[in-house]
Coordinates of C-alpha atoms and ligand atoms in Angstrom, one line a residue:
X1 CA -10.5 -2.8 -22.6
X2 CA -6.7 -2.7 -22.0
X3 CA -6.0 -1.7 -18.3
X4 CA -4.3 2.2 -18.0
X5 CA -1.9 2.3 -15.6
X6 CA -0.6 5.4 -13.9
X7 CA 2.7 5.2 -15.5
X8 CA 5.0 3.1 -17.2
X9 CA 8.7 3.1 -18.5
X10 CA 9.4 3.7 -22.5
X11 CA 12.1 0.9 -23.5
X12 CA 12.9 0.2 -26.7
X13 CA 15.1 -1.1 -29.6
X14 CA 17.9 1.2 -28.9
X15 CA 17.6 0.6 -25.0
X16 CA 17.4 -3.2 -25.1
X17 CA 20.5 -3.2 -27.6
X18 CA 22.7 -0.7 -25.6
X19 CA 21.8 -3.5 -22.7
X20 CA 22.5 -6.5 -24.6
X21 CA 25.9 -5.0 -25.5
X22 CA 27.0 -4.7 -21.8
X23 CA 26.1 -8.1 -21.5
X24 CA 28.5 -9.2 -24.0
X25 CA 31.3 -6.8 -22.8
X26 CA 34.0 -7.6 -20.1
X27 CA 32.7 -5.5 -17.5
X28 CA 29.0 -5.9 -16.0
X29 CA 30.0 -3.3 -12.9
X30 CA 31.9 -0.4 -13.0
X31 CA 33.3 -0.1 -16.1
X32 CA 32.9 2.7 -18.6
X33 CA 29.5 3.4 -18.8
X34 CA 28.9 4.6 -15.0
X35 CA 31.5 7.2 -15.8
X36 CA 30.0 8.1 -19.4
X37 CA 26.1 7.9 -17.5
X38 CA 26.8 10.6 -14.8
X39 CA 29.2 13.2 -17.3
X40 CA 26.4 12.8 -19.6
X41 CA 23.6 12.9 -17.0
X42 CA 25.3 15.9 -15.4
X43 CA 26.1 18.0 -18.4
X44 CA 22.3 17.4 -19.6
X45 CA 20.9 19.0 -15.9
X46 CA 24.0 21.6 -16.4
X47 CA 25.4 20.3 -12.7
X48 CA 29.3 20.0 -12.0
X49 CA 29.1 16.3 -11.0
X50 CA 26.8 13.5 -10.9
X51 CA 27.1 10.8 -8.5
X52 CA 25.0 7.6 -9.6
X53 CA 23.7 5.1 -6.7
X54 CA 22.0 2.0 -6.6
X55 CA 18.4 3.7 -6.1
X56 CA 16.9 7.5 -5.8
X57 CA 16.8 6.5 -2.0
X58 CA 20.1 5.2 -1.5
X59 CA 20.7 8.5 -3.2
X60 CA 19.0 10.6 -0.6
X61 CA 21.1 8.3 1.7
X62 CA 24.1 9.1 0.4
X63 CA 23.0 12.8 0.1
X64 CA 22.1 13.1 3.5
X65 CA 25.5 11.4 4.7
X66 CA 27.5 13.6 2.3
X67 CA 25.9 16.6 4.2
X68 CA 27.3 15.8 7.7
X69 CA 23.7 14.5 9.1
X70 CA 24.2 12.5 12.3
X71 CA 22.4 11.0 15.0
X72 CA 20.3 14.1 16.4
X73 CA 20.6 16.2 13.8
X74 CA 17.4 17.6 12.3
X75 CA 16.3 17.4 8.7
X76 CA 13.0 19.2 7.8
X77 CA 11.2 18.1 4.2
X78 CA 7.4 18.4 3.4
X79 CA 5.1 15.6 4.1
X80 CA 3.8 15.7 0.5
X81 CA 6.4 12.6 -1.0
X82 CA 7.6 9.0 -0.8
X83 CA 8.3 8.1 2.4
X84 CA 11.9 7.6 1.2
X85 CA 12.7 11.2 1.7
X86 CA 12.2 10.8 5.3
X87 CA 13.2 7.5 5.8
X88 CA 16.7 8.4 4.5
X89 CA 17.2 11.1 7.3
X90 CA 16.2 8.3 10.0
X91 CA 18.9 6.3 8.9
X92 CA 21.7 8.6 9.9
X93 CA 19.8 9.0 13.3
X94 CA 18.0 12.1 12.6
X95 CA 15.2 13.8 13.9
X96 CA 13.0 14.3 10.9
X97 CA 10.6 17.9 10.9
X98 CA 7.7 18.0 8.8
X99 CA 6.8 21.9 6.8
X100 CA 3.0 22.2 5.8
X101 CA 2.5 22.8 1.8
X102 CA 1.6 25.8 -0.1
X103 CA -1.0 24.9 -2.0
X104 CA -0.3 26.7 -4.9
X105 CA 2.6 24.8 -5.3
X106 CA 2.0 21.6 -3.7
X107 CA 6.3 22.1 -2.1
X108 CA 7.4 22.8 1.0
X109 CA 5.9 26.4 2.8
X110 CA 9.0 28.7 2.7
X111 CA 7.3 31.3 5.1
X112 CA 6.7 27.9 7.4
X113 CA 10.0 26.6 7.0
X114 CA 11.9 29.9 8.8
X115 CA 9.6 29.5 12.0
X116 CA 11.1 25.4 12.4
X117 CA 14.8 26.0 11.5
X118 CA 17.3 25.8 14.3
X119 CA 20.9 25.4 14.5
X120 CA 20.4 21.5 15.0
X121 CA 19.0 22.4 11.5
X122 CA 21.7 20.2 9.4
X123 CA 19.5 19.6 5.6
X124 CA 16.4 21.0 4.6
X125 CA 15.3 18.5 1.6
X126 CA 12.3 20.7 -0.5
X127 CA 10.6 18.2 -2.7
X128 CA 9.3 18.9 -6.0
X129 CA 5.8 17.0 -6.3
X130 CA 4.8 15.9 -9.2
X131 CA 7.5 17.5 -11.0
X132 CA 6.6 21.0 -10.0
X133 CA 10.4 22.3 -9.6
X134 CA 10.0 23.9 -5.6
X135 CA 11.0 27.7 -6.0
X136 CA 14.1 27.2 -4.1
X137 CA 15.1 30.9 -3.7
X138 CA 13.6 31.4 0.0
X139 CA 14.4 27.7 1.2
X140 CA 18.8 28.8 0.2
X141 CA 18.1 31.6 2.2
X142 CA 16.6 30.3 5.1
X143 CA 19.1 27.3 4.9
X144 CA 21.9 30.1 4.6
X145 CA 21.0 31.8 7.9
X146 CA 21.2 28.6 9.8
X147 CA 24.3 26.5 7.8
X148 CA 22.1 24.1 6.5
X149 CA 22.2 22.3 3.3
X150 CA 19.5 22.1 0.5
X151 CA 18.7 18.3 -0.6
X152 CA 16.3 18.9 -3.5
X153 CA 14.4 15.6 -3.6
X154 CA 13.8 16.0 -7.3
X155 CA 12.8 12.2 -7.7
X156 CA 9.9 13.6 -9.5
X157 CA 11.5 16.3 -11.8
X158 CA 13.7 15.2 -14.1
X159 CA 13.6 17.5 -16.7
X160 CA 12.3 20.3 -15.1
X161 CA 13.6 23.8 -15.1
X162 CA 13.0 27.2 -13.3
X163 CA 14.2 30.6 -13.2
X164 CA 18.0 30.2 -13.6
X165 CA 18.1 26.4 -15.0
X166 CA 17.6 23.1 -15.0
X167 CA 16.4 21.7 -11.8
X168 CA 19.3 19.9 -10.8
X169 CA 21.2 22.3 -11.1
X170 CA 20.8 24.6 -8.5
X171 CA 20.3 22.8 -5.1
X172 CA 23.7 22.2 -3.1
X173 CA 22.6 18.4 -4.1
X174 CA 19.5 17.1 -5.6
X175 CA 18.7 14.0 -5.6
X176 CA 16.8 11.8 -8.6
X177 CA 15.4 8.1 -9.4
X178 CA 15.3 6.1 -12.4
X179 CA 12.6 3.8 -11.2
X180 CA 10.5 2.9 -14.1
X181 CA 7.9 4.9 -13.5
X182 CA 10.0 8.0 -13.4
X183 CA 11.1 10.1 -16.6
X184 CA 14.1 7.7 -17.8
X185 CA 14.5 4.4 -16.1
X186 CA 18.3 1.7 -15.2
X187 CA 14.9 -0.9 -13.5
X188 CA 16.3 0.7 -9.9
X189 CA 18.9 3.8 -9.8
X190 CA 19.5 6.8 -8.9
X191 CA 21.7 9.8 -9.2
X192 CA 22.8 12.8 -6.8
X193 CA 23.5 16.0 -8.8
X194 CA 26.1 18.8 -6.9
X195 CA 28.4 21.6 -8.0
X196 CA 30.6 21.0 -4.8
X197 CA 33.6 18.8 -5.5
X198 CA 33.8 18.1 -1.5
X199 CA 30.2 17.0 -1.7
X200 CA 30.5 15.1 -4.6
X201 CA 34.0 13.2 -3.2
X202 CA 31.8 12.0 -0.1
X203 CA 29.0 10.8 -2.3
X204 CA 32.1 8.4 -4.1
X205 CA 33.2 7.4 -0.6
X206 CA 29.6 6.4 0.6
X207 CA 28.7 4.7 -2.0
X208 CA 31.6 2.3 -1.7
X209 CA 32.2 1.3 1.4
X210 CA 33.7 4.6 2.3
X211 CA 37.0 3.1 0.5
X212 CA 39.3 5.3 -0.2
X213 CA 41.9 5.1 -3.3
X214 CA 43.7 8.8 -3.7
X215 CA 46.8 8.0 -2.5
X216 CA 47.1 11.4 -1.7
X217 CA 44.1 11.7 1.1
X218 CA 45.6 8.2 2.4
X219 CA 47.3 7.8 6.1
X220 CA 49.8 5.8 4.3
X221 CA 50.8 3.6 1.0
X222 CA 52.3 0.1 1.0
X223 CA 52.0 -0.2 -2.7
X224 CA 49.6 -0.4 -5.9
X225 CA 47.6 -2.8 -4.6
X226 CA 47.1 0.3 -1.7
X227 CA 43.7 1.4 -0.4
X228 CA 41.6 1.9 2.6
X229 CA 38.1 2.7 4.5
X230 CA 38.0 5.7 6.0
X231 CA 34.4 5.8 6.9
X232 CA 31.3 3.5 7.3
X233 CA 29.9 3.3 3.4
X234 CA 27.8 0.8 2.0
X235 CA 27.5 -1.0 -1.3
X236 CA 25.2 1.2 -3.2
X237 CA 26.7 1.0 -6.9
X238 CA 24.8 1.2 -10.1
X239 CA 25.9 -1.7 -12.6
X240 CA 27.4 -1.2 -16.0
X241 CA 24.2 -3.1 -17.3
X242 CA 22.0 -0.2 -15.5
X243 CA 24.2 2.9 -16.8
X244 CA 24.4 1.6 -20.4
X245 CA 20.6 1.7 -20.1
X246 CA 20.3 4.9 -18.4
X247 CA 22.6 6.2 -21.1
X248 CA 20.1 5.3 -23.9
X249 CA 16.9 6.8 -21.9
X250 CA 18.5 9.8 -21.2
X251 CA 19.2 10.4 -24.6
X252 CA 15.3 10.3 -25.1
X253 CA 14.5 12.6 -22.2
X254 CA 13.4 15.7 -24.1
X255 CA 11.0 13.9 -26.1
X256 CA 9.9 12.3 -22.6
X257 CA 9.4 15.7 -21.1
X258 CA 8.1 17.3 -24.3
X259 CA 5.0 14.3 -24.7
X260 CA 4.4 14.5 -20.8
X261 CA 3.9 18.4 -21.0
X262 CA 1.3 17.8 -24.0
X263 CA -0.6 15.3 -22.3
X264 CA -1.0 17.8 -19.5
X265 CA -2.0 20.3 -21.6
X266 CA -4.7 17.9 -22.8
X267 CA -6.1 17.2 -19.3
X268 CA -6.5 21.0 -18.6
X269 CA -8.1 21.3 -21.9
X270 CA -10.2 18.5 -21.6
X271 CA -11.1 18.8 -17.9
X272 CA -12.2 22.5 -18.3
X273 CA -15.6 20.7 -19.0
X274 CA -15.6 18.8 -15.4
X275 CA -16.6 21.4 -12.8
X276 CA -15.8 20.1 -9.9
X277 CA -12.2 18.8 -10.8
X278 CA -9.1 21.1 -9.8
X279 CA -6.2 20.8 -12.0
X280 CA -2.3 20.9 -10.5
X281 CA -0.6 24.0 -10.1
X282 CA 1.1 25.3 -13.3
X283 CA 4.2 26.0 -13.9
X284 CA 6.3 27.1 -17.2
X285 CA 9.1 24.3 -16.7
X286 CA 7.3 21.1 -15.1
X287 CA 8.2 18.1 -16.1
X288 CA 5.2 16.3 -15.0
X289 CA 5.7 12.9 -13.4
X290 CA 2.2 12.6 -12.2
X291 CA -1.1 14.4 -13.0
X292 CA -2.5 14.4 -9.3
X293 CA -6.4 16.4 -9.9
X294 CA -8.5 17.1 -7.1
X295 CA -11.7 16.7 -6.4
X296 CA -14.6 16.8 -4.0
X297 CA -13.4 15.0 -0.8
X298 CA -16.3 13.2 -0.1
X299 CA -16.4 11.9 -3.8
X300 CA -12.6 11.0 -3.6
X301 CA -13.2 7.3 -2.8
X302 CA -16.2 6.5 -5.2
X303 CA -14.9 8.1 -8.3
X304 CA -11.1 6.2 -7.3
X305 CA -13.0 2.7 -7.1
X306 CA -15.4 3.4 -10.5
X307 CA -11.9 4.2 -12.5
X308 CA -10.3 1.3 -11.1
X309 CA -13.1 -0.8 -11.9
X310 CA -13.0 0.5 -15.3
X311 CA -9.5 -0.4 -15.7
X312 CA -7.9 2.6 -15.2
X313 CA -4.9 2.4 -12.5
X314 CA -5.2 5.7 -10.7
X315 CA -3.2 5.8 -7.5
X316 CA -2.6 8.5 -4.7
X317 CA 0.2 10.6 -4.2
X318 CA 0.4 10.5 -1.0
X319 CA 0.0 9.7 2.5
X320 CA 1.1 12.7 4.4
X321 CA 4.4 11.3 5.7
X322 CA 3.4 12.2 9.3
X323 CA 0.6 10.2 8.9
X324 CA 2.3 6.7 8.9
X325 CA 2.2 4.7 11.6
X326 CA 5.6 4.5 12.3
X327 CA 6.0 8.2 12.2
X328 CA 3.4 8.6 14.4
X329 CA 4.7 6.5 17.0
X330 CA 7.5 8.6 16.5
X331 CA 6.7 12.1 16.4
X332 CA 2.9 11.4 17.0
X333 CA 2.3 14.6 15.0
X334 CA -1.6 15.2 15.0
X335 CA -2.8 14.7 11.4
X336 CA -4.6 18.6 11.0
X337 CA -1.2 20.0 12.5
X338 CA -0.2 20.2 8.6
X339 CA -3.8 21.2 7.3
X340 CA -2.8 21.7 3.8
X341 CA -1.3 18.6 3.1
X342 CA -4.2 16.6 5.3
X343 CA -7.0 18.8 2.9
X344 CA -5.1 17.7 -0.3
X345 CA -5.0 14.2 0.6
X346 CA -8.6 14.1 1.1
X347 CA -9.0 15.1 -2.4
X348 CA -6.4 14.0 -5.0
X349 CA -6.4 11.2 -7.4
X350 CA -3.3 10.9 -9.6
X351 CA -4.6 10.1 -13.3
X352 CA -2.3 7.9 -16.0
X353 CA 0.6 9.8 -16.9
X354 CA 3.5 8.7 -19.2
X355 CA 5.2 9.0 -22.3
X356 CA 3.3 6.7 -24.6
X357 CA -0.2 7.1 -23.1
X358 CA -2.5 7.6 -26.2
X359 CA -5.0 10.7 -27.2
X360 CA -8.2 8.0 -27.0
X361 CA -7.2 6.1 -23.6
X362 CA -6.8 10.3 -22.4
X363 CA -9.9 10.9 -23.5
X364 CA -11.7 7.4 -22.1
X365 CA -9.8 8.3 -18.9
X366 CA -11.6 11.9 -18.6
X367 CA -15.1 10.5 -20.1
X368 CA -15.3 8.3 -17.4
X369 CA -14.4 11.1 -14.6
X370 CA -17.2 13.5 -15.9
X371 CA -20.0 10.6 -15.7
X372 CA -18.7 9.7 -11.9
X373 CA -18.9 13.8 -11.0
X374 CA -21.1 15.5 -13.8
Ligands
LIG1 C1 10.7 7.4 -6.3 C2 11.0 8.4 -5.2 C3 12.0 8.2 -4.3 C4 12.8 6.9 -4.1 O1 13.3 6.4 -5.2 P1 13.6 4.8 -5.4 O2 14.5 4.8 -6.6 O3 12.3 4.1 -5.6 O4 14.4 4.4 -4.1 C5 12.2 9.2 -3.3 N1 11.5 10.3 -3.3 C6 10.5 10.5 -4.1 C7 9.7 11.8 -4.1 C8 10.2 9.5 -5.1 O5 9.1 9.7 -5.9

């Protein structure tokens, strides 16, 4: 039987052609379809400007950076999410703080969040797990009162919408990947999303060496051939080849979305028959880039191993953040200090999720789960 992984990217025809085209153009960087990827990429998640970058966590990076984070700043996020998230704040010399879960949404505590803010508070970056778009009305307002920022790690929710929009929309940046398990993939990329034209000017400057061309913010002009760095950036561009393919998937995202949303359906339906499995929060608008169940903790590991050895590629999503070793060496945060996110751990197994996943390898998936816990 054909091995099911978790998830996998959707390229076709169109995708490899809009590719091969690039290929045979003049310009393999920077050329018109970077431009052309983030108007079209920011129009679709109804955002002012979208910044693309070489990866969703050179994005955070560069989010981060564009928010004024500096070395002993603090930036809080949840512990339920790639360890990018956090990893991003450490490069800018940050102290990163970690808010327990509400497990009903699997996102960042807002009640939580207002006991840790301070006025060292410089981002707070919500993440929305799994796709679940983070209600982010309490988080502004907490931000607000301290004059922090909101980084929306959305890396997860392309495509997903809440009260008000699109998510993508609303955050004072959020951030997104195109890794191919994602909703649309460019192989690596990423994209910040921002209605602030001073935010979105210093996501430009970071992502190219903090060079800057507008002869008008220059301290002076020789000539044409004029430009200079203003601030330490990095090289953190997305290639022509990348955009052009970006350009095609995007195009395809509503049909992503719209299957991902009926194979979740499916799982509740079908899973209503396994007791002791608990499905993820629901929500009206999300966009579902993983299916994380949970069951019985002390089952967790036997029913993982019997679906892998069955050649299904279920995964978990993830290691509380604090949990890492480096972290701990760091912070040495004790594990049960964030008890929701520990408990959840224990218990969740991410099942195959993607676009093209068929009705019979859905339905082998879930037969096998109910004869591991029936
Ligand atoms: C994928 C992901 C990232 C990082 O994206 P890359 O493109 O792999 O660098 C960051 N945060 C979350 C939650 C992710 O899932």
């Amino acid at each position: 039987m054909a091995f099911i992984p978790y998830g996998r990217q959707y390229v076709d025809d169109d995708d490899v052609a809009a590719v091969v085209k690039v290929l045979r153009g003049d310009w393999l960087t920077q050329g018109p379809n970077v431009a052309d990827f983030e108007e079209a990429f920011a129009q679709k998640v109804g955002a002012r400007f979208a910044v693309s970058f070489s990866n969703g966590t050179a994005a955070l990076h560069g989010a981060y950076y564009a928010a004024g984070v500096g070395k002993g700043d603090q930036v809080i996020t949840s512990p339920m999410t790639f360890v990018a998230t956090a990893n991003a704040a450490r490069f800018l010399g940050a102290h990163v703080r970690f808010v327990d879960v509400d497990p009903s949404t699997l996102c960042m505590d807002p009640d939580r969040l207002q006991e840790m803010v301070s006025p060292r508070t410089k981002v707070i970056a919500p993440v929305s797990y799994a796709g679940y778009p983070v209600p982010l009305d309490k988080i502004t307002a907490v931000a607000r009162s301290v004059g922090a920022i909101v980084v929306e790690d959305a890396c997860h929710a392309l495509g997903a919408s809440r009260e008000g929009g699109m998510v993508g929309a609303q955050a004072d940046m959020t951030v997104f990947s195109f890794h191919p398990v994602k909703h649309i993939t460019t192989a690596e990329g990423g994209m910040v999303t921002t209605n602030n034209e001073e935010l979105a000017r210093r996501l430009r400057l970071f992502r190219s060496h903090g060079v800057e061309r507008d002869p008008s913010r220059m301290s002076r002009n020789d000539g044409p051939w004029y430009y200079e760095m203003v601030d330490l950036g990095y090289n953190y561009r997305l290639t022509d080849i990348q955009c052009a393919l970006g350009l095609s998937q995007l195009a395809k995202l509503d049909r992503f979305v719209q299957a991902r949303r009926r194979i979740a359906r499916r799982y509740a339906e079908l899973l209503k028959g396994v007791p002791p499995v608990g499905l993820p929060p629901h929500h009206p608008g999300h966009s579902y880039h993983l299916y994380p169940i949970r069951v019985p903790a002390e089952r967790r590991r036997d029913v993982f191993e019997a679906l892998r050895r069955e050649g299904v590629g279920v995964q978990v999503h993830y290691l509380p953040v604090h949990m890492h070793p480096y972290y701990k060496d760091l912070y040495g945060i004790p594990d049960d200090d964030l008890p929701n996110a520990l408990n959840y751990y224990r218990e969740t197994i991410s099942l195959p999720m993607f676009p093209s996943l068929e009705d019979h390898e859905q339905d082998r998936v879930v037969e096998l789960l109910s004869s591991y816990l029936g």
